[in-house]
CSV table of C-alpha atoms and ligand atoms in Angstrom, one decimal:
chain,number,residue,atom,x,y,z
A,12,ASP,CA,-227.4,-131.5,-58.9
A,13,LYS,CA,-229.5,-128.8,-60.6
A,14,ALA,CA,-232.3,-131.4,-60.9
A,15,GLY,CA,-233.1,-130.4,-64.5
A,16,PHE,CA,-233.1,-126.6,-64.0
A,17,LYS,CA,-230.7,-124.5,-65.7
A,18,HIS,CA,-229.3,-122.8,-62.6
A,19,PHE,CA,-229.5,-123.5,-59.0
A,20,MET,CA,-231.1,-120.3,-58.5
A,21,ALA,CA,-234.2,-121.4,-60.5
A,22,LYS,CA,-233.9,-124.6,-58.6
A,23,GLU,CA,-234.0,-123.1,-55.1
A,24,ILE,CA,-236.9,-120.7,-56.1
A,25,ALA,CA,-238.9,-123.7,-57.4
A,26,GLU,CA,-238.1,-125.6,-54.3
A,27,GLN,CA,-239.9,-123.0,-51.9
A,28,PRO,CA,-243.1,-124.8,-51.9
A,29,THR,CA,-241.4,-128.1,-50.6
A,30,VAL,CA,-238.9,-126.8,-48.1
A,31,LEU,CA,-241.5,-124.5,-46.6
A,32,ALA,CA,-243.5,-127.1,-46.1
A,33,ASP,CA,-240.7,-129.2,-44.3
A,34,ALA,CA,-240.0,-126.3,-42.4
A,35,LEU,CA,-243.5,-125.9,-41.2
A,36,GLY,CA,-243.2,-129.6,-40.4
A,37,ALA,CA,-240.8,-128.9,-37.8
A,38,TYR,CA,-242.3,-125.8,-36.3
A,39,LEU,CA,-245.6,-126.9,-35.9
A,40,GLU,CA,-247.7,-129.5,-33.8
A,41,GLY,CA,-251.4,-129.3,-34.2
A,42,ASP,CA,-252.5,-125.6,-33.3
A,43,THR,CA,-249.3,-124.7,-31.3
A,44,ILE,CA,-245.7,-123.5,-32.3
A,45,ARG,CA,-243.1,-126.0,-30.9
A,46,LEU,CA,-239.5,-124.1,-30.6
A,47,PRO,CA,-236.4,-126.2,-30.2
A,48,GLY,CA,-234.7,-126.3,-26.9
A,49,GLN,CA,-236.0,-124.4,-24.2
A,50,GLY,CA,-238.0,-121.9,-26.6
A,51,VAL,CA,-238.2,-118.4,-25.8
A,52,ASP,CA,-240.4,-116.6,-23.0
A,53,PHE,CA,-241.6,-113.7,-24.7
A,54,SER,CA,-243.3,-112.8,-21.6
A,55,ARG,CA,-240.1,-111.6,-20.0
A,56,ILE,CA,-238.7,-110.0,-22.9
A,57,GLU,CA,-238.9,-106.2,-23.1
A,58,ARG,CA,-237.4,-105.5,-26.5
A,59,LEU,CA,-235.7,-107.3,-29.5
A,60,THR,CA,-232.6,-106.1,-31.2
A,61,LEU,CA,-232.3,-107.7,-34.8
A,62,VAL,CA,-229.0,-107.7,-36.6
A,63,ALA,CA,-228.0,-109.0,-40.0
A,64,CYS,CA,-226.6,-108.6,-43.4
A,65,GLY,CA,-228.0,-108.2,-47.1
A,66,THR,CA,-231.0,-110.4,-47.6
A,67,ALA,CA,-231.1,-111.6,-44.1
A,68,PHE,CA,-231.3,-108.0,-43.0
A,69,TYR,CA,-234.5,-107.5,-45.1
A,70,ALA,CA,-236.0,-110.6,-43.5
A,71,CYS,CA,-235.3,-108.6,-40.2
A,72,LEU,CA,-237.0,-105.4,-41.4
A,73,THR,CA,-240.0,-107.5,-42.4
A,74,ALA,CA,-240.2,-109.2,-38.8
A,75,LYS,CA,-240.0,-105.8,-37.1
A,76,TYR,CA,-243.5,-105.1,-38.6
A,77,TRP,CA,-244.7,-108.4,-37.4
A,78,PHE,CA,-243.3,-108.2,-34.1
A,79,GLU,CA,-244.5,-104.6,-33.3
A,80,GLN,CA,-248.0,-105.1,-35.0
A,81,LEU,CA,-248.7,-108.6,-33.7
A,82,ALA,CA,-247.0,-108.9,-30.4
A,83,ARG,CA,-246.7,-104.7,-29.7
A,84,LEU,CA,-243.0,-105.8,-28.8
A,85,PRO,CA,-240.5,-102.7,-29.4
A,86,VAL,CA,-237.8,-104.1,-32.2
A,87,GLU,CA,-234.6,-102.2,-33.2
A,88,VAL,CA,-233.2,-103.6,-36.4
A,89,ASP,CA,-229.7,-102.8,-37.7
A,90,ILE,CA,-227.2,-103.7,-40.5
A,91,ALA,CA,-224.5,-105.9,-38.5
A,92,SER,CA,-221.5,-104.0,-39.9
A,93,GLU,CA,-223.0,-100.5,-38.5
A,94,PHE,CA,-224.0,-102.3,-35.4
A,95,ARG,CA,-220.7,-103.9,-34.3
A,96,TYR,CA,-218.5,-100.5,-34.3
A,97,ARG,CA,-221.6,-98.4,-33.0
A,98,GLU,CA,-221.3,-100.3,-30.2
A,99,PRO,CA,-224.8,-99.4,-29.2
A,100,PRO,CA,-226.0,-99.7,-25.7
A,101,VAL,CA,-227.7,-103.0,-24.7
A,102,LEU,CA,-230.4,-102.4,-22.2
A,103,PRO,CA,-231.6,-104.8,-19.6
A,104,GLY,CA,-234.4,-106.8,-20.9
A,105,THR,CA,-233.0,-107.1,-24.5
A,106,THR,CA,-232.8,-110.2,-26.5
A,107,ALA,CA,-230.7,-109.9,-29.5
A,108,VAL,CA,-231.3,-112.1,-32.5
A,109,PHE,CA,-229.0,-112.7,-35.3
A,110,VAL,CA,-230.2,-114.0,-38.8
A,111,SER,CA,-227.7,-115.8,-41.1
A,112,GLN,CA,-228.2,-118.1,-43.7
A,113,SER,CA,-224.5,-119.3,-43.7
A,114,GLY,CA,-223.8,-118.8,-39.9
A,115,GLU,CA,-220.6,-117.7,-41.0
A,116,THR,CA,-221.0,-113.7,-42.1
A,117,ALA,CA,-218.3,-111.7,-40.4
A,118,ASP,CA,-220.0,-108.7,-39.3
A,119,THR,CA,-223.0,-110.7,-38.0
A,120,LEU,CA,-220.8,-113.0,-36.0
A,121,ALA,CA,-218.6,-110.1,-34.5
A,122,ALA,CA,-222.2,-108.2,-33.6
A,123,LEU,CA,-223.0,-111.5,-31.8
A,124,ARG,CA,-220.0,-111.4,-29.7
A,125,PHE,CA,-220.4,-107.9,-28.7
A,126,CYS,CA,-223.8,-108.8,-27.4
A,127,LYS,CA,-222.4,-111.4,-25.2
A,128,GLY,CA,-222.6,-110.7,-21.6
A,129,ARG,CA,-224.8,-107.4,-22.8
A,130,ALA,CA,-228.2,-108.8,-24.1
A,131,ASP,CA,-230.3,-110.9,-21.8
A,132,ARG,CA,-230.2,-113.9,-24.3
A,133,ILE,CA,-228.6,-114.5,-28.0
A,134,LEU,CA,-230.9,-116.1,-30.3
A,135,SER,CA,-229.9,-117.0,-34.0
A,136,VAL,CA,-231.8,-117.5,-37.1
A,137,VAL,CA,-229.8,-120.0,-39.1
A,138,ASN,CA,-229.7,-122.3,-42.1
A,139,VAL,CA,-226.3,-123.9,-41.3
A,140,GLU,CA,-226.9,-125.5,-37.7
A,141,THR,CA,-223.1,-126.1,-37.3
A,142,SER,CA,-222.1,-122.7,-38.1
A,143,SER,CA,-220.2,-120.4,-35.7
A,144,ILE,CA,-223.4,-118.0,-35.2
A,145,ALA,CA,-225.2,-121.0,-34.2
A,146,ARG,CA,-222.8,-122.7,-31.8
A,147,GLU,CA,-222.2,-119.3,-30.3
A,148,SER,CA,-225.7,-118.3,-29.5
A,149,ASP,CA,-227.9,-119.5,-26.6
A,150,LEU,CA,-230.5,-120.8,-28.9
A,151,ALA,CA,-230.3,-121.7,-32.3
A,152,LEU,CA,-233.7,-121.9,-34.4
A,153,PRO,CA,-232.9,-123.5,-37.9
A,154,ILE,CA,-234.6,-122.4,-40.8
A,155,HIS,CA,-234.6,-126.0,-42.7
A,156,ALA,CA,-234.3,-124.5,-46.3
A,157,GLY,CA,-231.7,-127.0,-47.0
A,158,VAL,CA,-228.6,-126.4,-48.8
A,159,GLU,CA,-228.6,-122.9,-50.8
A,160,ILE,CA,-225.9,-122.8,-53.6
A,161,GLY,CA,-226.9,-119.6,-56.0
A,162,VAL,CA,-225.3,-116.7,-54.5
A,163,ALA,CA,-228.5,-114.9,-54.5
A,164,SER,CA,-230.4,-116.0,-51.4
A,165,THR,CA,-234.0,-117.2,-52.1
A,166,LYS,CA,-235.6,-120.0,-50.2
A,167,ALA,CA,-233.5,-119.0,-47.4
A,168,PHE,CA,-235.3,-115.5,-47.3
A,169,THR,CA,-238.7,-117.0,-47.2
A,170,CYS,CA,-237.7,-119.6,-44.7
A,171,GLN,CA,-236.2,-117.1,-42.6
A,172,LEU,CA,-239.3,-115.1,-42.7
A,173,ASN,CA,-241.2,-118.1,-41.8
A,174,VAL,CA,-239.2,-118.9,-38.5
A,175,LEU,CA,-239.5,-114.9,-37.4
A,176,LEU,CA,-243.2,-115.0,-37.9
A,177,LEU,CA,-243.6,-117.9,-35.9
A,178,LEU,CA,-241.7,-116.3,-33.4
A,179,ALA,CA,-243.6,-113.0,-33.6
A,180,ILE,CA,-246.9,-114.9,-33.1
A,181,GLU,CA,-245.4,-116.9,-30.1
A,182,ALA,CA,-244.8,-113.2,-28.6
A,183,ALA,CA,-248.2,-112.2,-29.3
A,184,VAL,CA,-249.8,-115.1,-27.5
A,185,ALA,CA,-247.2,-114.8,-24.6
A,186,ARG,CA,-247.7,-111.0,-24.3
A,187,GLY,CA,-251.6,-111.2,-24.5
A,188,HIS,CA,-252.2,-109.8,-28.0
A,189,MET,CA,-253.2,-112.8,-29.6
A,190,SER,CA,-255.9,-115.5,-28.5
A,191,VAL,CA,-254.9,-119.1,-28.9
A,192,GLN,CA,-258.0,-119.6,-31.3
A,193,ASP,CA,-256.4,-116.8,-33.3
A,194,ARG,CA,-253.1,-118.5,-33.4
A,195,ALA,CA,-255.0,-121.6,-34.9
A,196,THR,CA,-256.7,-119.7,-37.4
A,197,LEU,CA,-253.5,-118.1,-38.6
A,198,LEU,CA,-251.7,-121.2,-38.4
A,199,THR,CA,-254.2,-122.7,-40.7
A,200,GLN,CA,-253.4,-119.9,-43.1
A,201,ILE,CA,-249.8,-120.6,-42.6
A,202,ARG,CA,-250.0,-124.3,-43.3
A,203,GLY,CA,-251.8,-122.9,-46.8
A,204,LEU,CA,-248.8,-120.9,-48.1
A,205,PRO,CA,-247.0,-123.9,-49.9
A,206,GLY,CA,-250.1,-124.2,-51.8
A,207,LEU,CA,-249.9,-120.4,-52.5
A,208,PHE,CA,-246.5,-120.6,-53.5
A,209,ASN,CA,-247.3,-123.4,-56.2
A,210,ALA,CA,-249.9,-121.3,-57.7
A,211,ALA,CA,-247.5,-118.0,-57.6
A,212,LEU,CA,-245.1,-120.2,-59.6
A,213,ASP,CA,-247.7,-121.2,-62.3
A,214,ARG,CA,-248.0,-117.4,-62.9
A,215,ASP,CA,-244.2,-117.4,-64.0
A,216,ALA,CA,-245.0,-116.5,-67.6
A,217,SER,CA,-246.4,-113.2,-67.0
A,218,ILE,CA,-243.2,-112.4,-64.6
A,219,GLU,CA,-240.8,-113.6,-67.0
A,220,ALA,CA,-242.5,-111.4,-69.7
A,221,ALA,CA,-242.1,-108.4,-67.1
A,222,ALA,CA,-238.8,-109.1,-66.7
A,223,GLN,CA,-237.6,-109.3,-70.5
A,224,LYS,CA,-238.9,-105.8,-70.5
A,225,ILE,CA,-237.4,-104.6,-67.4
A,226,SER,CA,-233.9,-106.2,-68.4
A,227,GLU,CA,-233.7,-103.3,-71.1
A,228,ALA,CA,-233.6,-100.7,-68.4
A,229,ARG,CA,-230.7,-98.8,-66.8
A,230,ASP,CA,-232.4,-98.0,-63.7
A,231,VAL,CA,-235.2,-99.5,-62.0
A,232,LEU,CA,-237.0,-98.2,-58.8
A,233,PHE,CA,-239.1,-100.5,-56.4
A,234,LEU,CA,-241.8,-99.4,-54.3
A,235,GLY,CA,-243.9,-100.6,-51.3
A,236,ARG,CA,-245.4,-99.7,-48.1
A,237,GLY,CA,-245.4,-101.3,-44.9
A,238,THR,CA,-244.1,-104.7,-45.0
A,239,MET,CA,-243.8,-104.0,-48.8
A,240,TYR,CA,-241.0,-101.8,-48.1
A,241,PRO,CA,-238.5,-104.5,-47.1
A,242,LEU,CA,-239.8,-106.7,-49.9
A,243,ALA,CA,-239.0,-103.8,-52.4
A,244,LEU,CA,-235.5,-103.5,-50.8
A,245,GLU,CA,-235.3,-107.1,-51.3
A,246,GLY,CA,-236.4,-107.2,-54.8
A,247,ALA,CA,-234.1,-104.5,-55.8
A,248,LEU,CA,-231.0,-106.0,-54.1
A,249,LYS,CA,-231.7,-109.2,-56.0
A,250,LEU,CA,-232.0,-107.5,-59.4
A,251,LYS,CA,-228.6,-105.4,-59.1
A,252,GLU,CA,-227.0,-108.6,-57.4
A,253,ILE,CA,-227.5,-111.0,-60.8
A,254,SER,CA,-228.5,-108.8,-63.5
A,255,TYR,CA,-226.1,-105.6,-62.6
A,256,ILE,CA,-229.2,-103.4,-63.4
A,257,HIS,CA,-229.2,-100.5,-61.0
A,258,ALA,CA,-232.1,-100.7,-58.6
A,259,GLU,CA,-233.2,-98.7,-55.6
A,260,ALA,CA,-235.9,-99.1,-53.3
A,261,TYR,CA,-238.1,-96.4,-51.6
A,262,ALA,CA,-240.8,-96.7,-49.2
A,263,SER,CA,-243.7,-95.5,-51.2
A,264,GLY,CA,-244.2,-92.3,-49.1
A,265,GLU,CA,-240.7,-91.2,-49.7
A,266,LEU,CA,-241.4,-90.7,-53.4
A,267,LYS,CA,-241.8,-87.2,-53.2
A,268,HIS,CA,-239.1,-86.5,-51.0
A,269,GLY,CA,-236.6,-87.2,-53.8
A,270,PRO,CA,-236.8,-90.0,-56.1
A,271,ILE,CA,-240.0,-89.0,-58.1
A,272,ALA,CA,-237.5,-86.4,-59.9
A,273,LEU,CA,-236.0,-89.6,-61.5
A,274,ILE,CA,-239.2,-90.6,-63.1
A,275,ASP,CA,-239.4,-90.8,-66.7
A,276,LYS,CA,-240.3,-93.3,-69.4
A,277,THR,CA,-236.9,-95.2,-69.3
A,278,VAL,CA,-237.2,-96.0,-65.5
A,279,PRO,CA,-239.5,-98.7,-64.9
A,280,VAL,CA,-241.0,-98.6,-61.4
A,281,ILE,CA,-242.0,-102.1,-59.7
A,282,VAL,CA,-244.9,-101.3,-57.2
A,283,MET,CA,-245.4,-104.2,-54.7
A,284,ALA,CA,-248.9,-103.7,-53.5
A,285,PRO,CA,-251.2,-106.7,-52.2
A,286,HIS,CA,-254.9,-105.2,-51.8
A,287,ASP,CA,-254.6,-104.6,-48.1
A,288,ALA,CA,-255.0,-101.7,-45.8
A,289,LEU,CA,-252.3,-99.6,-47.3
A,290,PHE,CA,-253.1,-100.3,-51.1
A,291,ASP,CA,-255.0,-97.0,-51.8
A,292,LYS,CA,-252.0,-95.1,-50.3
A,293,THR,CA,-249.4,-96.8,-52.7
A,294,VAL,CA,-251.7,-96.8,-55.6
A,295,SER,CA,-251.9,-92.9,-55.3
A,296,ASN,CA,-248.0,-92.8,-55.2
A,297,MET,CA,-248.3,-95.0,-58.2
A,298,GLN,CA,-250.4,-92.6,-60.3
A,299,GLU,CA,-248.2,-90.0,-59.4
A,300,VAL,CA,-245.6,-92.2,-61.3
A,301,MET,CA,-247.8,-92.6,-64.2
A,302,ALA,CA,-248.8,-88.9,-64.5
A,303,ARG,CA,-245.0,-88.4,-65.0
A,304,GLY,CA,-244.7,-91.0,-67.8
A,305,GLY,CA,-243.3,-93.8,-65.6
A,306,LYS,CA,-243.8,-97.2,-66.7
A,307,VAL,CA,-245.3,-99.2,-63.7
A,308,CYS,CA,-245.0,-102.9,-63.1
A,309,LEU,CA,-247.7,-103.7,-60.4
A,310,ILE,CA,-247.6,-107.0,-58.8
A,311,THR,CA,-250.7,-107.2,-56.6
A,312,ASP,CA,-253.6,-109.7,-56.3
A,313,ALA,CA,-256.9,-110.1,-58.4
A,314,THR,CA,-258.8,-107.2,-56.3
A,315,GLY,CA,-255.8,-105.0,-56.7
A,316,ALA,CA,-255.6,-105.5,-60.4
A,317,ALA,CA,-259.1,-105.1,-60.9
A,318,GLU,CA,-259.0,-101.8,-58.9
A,319,ALA,CA,-255.8,-100.2,-60.1
A,320,GLY,CA,-254.5,-102.1,-62.9
A,321,GLU,CA,-256.1,-99.8,-65.7
A,322,GLY,CA,-253.5,-98.2,-67.9
A,323,VAL,CA,-250.7,-99.9,-65.9
A,324,TRP,CA,-247.5,-101.0,-68.1
A,325,GLN,CA,-247.3,-104.7,-66.7
A,326,VAL,CA,-249.6,-106.5,-64.2
A,327,ILE,CA,-248.6,-109.5,-62.3
A,328,THR,CA,-251.3,-111.1,-60.4
A,329,LEU,CA,-250.8,-113.2,-57.3
A,330,PRO,CA,-253.1,-115.3,-55.2
A,331,GLU,CA,-254.9,-113.7,-52.7
A,332,VAL,CA,-253.2,-114.0,-49.4
A,333,ASP,CA,-253.6,-112.9,-45.8
A,334,SER,CA,-252.2,-109.4,-45.4
A,335,ARG,CA,-249.8,-110.9,-42.6
A,336,LEU,CA,-248.5,-113.6,-44.8
A,337,ALA,CA,-248.0,-111.2,-47.8
A,338,PRO,CA,-244.2,-110.8,-47.5
A,339,LEU,CA,-243.7,-114.7,-48.0
A,340,LEU,CA,-245.5,-114.8,-51.2
A,341,TYR,CA,-244.5,-111.4,-52.6
A,342,ALA,CA,-240.7,-112.8,-52.5
A,343,LEU,CA,-241.4,-115.0,-55.2
A,344,PRO,CA,-242.0,-112.2,-58.1
A,345,ALA,CA,-239.1,-110.4,-56.4
A,346,GLN,CA,-237.0,-113.2,-57.2
A,347,LEU,CA,-238.1,-114.4,-60.5
A,348,LEU,CA,-237.9,-110.8,-62.0
A,349,ALA,CA,-234.4,-110.7,-61.0
A,350,TYR,CA,-233.9,-114.3,-62.3
A,351,HIS,CA,-235.4,-113.7,-65.9
A,352,ALA,CA,-233.8,-110.3,-66.2
A,353,ALA,CA,-230.4,-111.8,-65.4
A,354,VAL,CA,-230.9,-114.5,-67.8
A,355,ALA,CA,-232.4,-112.1,-70.6
A,356,LYS,CA,-228.9,-110.4,-69.9
A,357,GLY,CA,-226.9,-113.2,-70.1
A,358,THR,CA,-225.1,-113.0,-66.6
A,359,ASP,CA,-223.6,-115.6,-64.6
A,360,VAL,CA,-227.0,-116.1,-62.2
A,361,ASP,CA,-225.2,-118.6,-59.8
A,362,GLN,CA,-221.9,-116.9,-59.6
A,363,PRO,CA,-222.3,-113.1,-60.1
A,364,ARG,CA,-219.3,-111.2,-60.5
A,365,ASN,CA,-217.2,-109.8,-57.2
A,366,LEU,CA,-219.7,-111.8,-55.0
A,367,ALA,CA,-219.2,-114.6,-52.5
A,368,LYS,CA,-221.9,-116.8,-51.0
A,369,SER,CA,-220.4,-116.4,-47.4
A,370,VAL,CA,-218.9,-113.3,-46.5
A,371,THR,CA,-216.3,-114.1,-43.9
A,372,VAL,CA,-214.1,-111.2,-44.1
A,373,GLU,CA,-215.5,-107.7,-43.6
B,11,M6R,O1,-225.1,-116.0,-44.8
B,11,M6R,P1,-225.8,-114.7,-44.7
B,11,M6R,O2,-227.3,-114.9,-44.4
B,11,M6R,O3,-225.3,-114.0,-43.2
B,11,M6R,O4,-225.4,-113.7,-45.7
B,11,M6R,C1,-225.8,-112.6,-45.8
B,11,M6R,C2,-225.7,-111.9,-47.1
B,11,M6R,O5,-224.3,-111.8,-47.2
B,11,M6R,C3,-226.6,-112.3,-48.0
B,11,M6R,O6,-227.9,-112.4,-47.7
B,11,M6R,C4,-226.3,-111.5,-49.5
B,11,M6R,O7,-226.8,-110.3,-49.4
B,11,M6R,C5,-226.9,-112.4,-50.6
B,11,M6R,N1,-226.3,-112.6,-51.6
B,11,M6R,C6,-228.2,-111.7,-51.0
B,11,M6R,O8,-229.0,-112.4,-52.2
């Protein structure tokens, strides 16, 4: 049931404020985080290995920044198909975490089985609680996104980010890098996210207008720094998956190591840059693009737009958000740009060619 929406993907994007609020309800208890079962004792963990495919892999890449910055916990992130055949050494003190919406992805399941008897403990972050990956892990952490039907993962991504962020906060407190007072303050901000999601969804018209223009391009580049780098990767994956436009993402600082050669007026460059500590660095990369005739679509907040929006081709302005929570909010324009570009091109949004919702063969 599409509940009046034209596509399941549109419905699932729009559902995010509600499902995120539900997910928070399942994990938050007053000023504390309540994990299922025995929970996770982060004071005993020396390192994390996060493994997944596709969008779930980008959720893991984002989480690496959180675990390292908030909890000073070393994190290795890998694509499941690489991890399983590389058979890397799993050192004592390692907890392995497998992230999968379906819980049935063949490569992710194989990587999990490789870690059995090698990692101290196996956690999974799943949407389907009865799935193979959930059943075969020591502890399954449900993301509570509800059934996701569109092949392009949307609400599962933000709900994966939510659980991974809560884990990073738990790790930060357990390892003595965050006080319980600071946790309470951050949880208050997190409780505000569904409201910010609604405010971002209200700006859909400006995103649709940008997407219409972008849909005419053959190639699109996404740029971001820090946690906006994995968000750029996710934006590029979403765009190519459903609109069939060739899209690539780069860490902004990599621009002059190659991709800047592609820049001309036919290649839109989508720059994801909330006004955070890295903003000026990203803006200087953006100006390098503009100086070469590149057309920039800047996704930022009101402060960022006021500081750097001058002369930019398209500006999408999101609500201001704590920089630690920005990845969740900036997922929305990444999803909506792809969605509207695909609709403009007339592709089969919910069933893009050659793709399956659950990749159960390698
Ligand atoms: O079910 P999973 O989370 O394990 O699926 C992983 C990928 O196949 C999936 O995220 C895929 O990349 C999506 N179609 C992206 O939108």
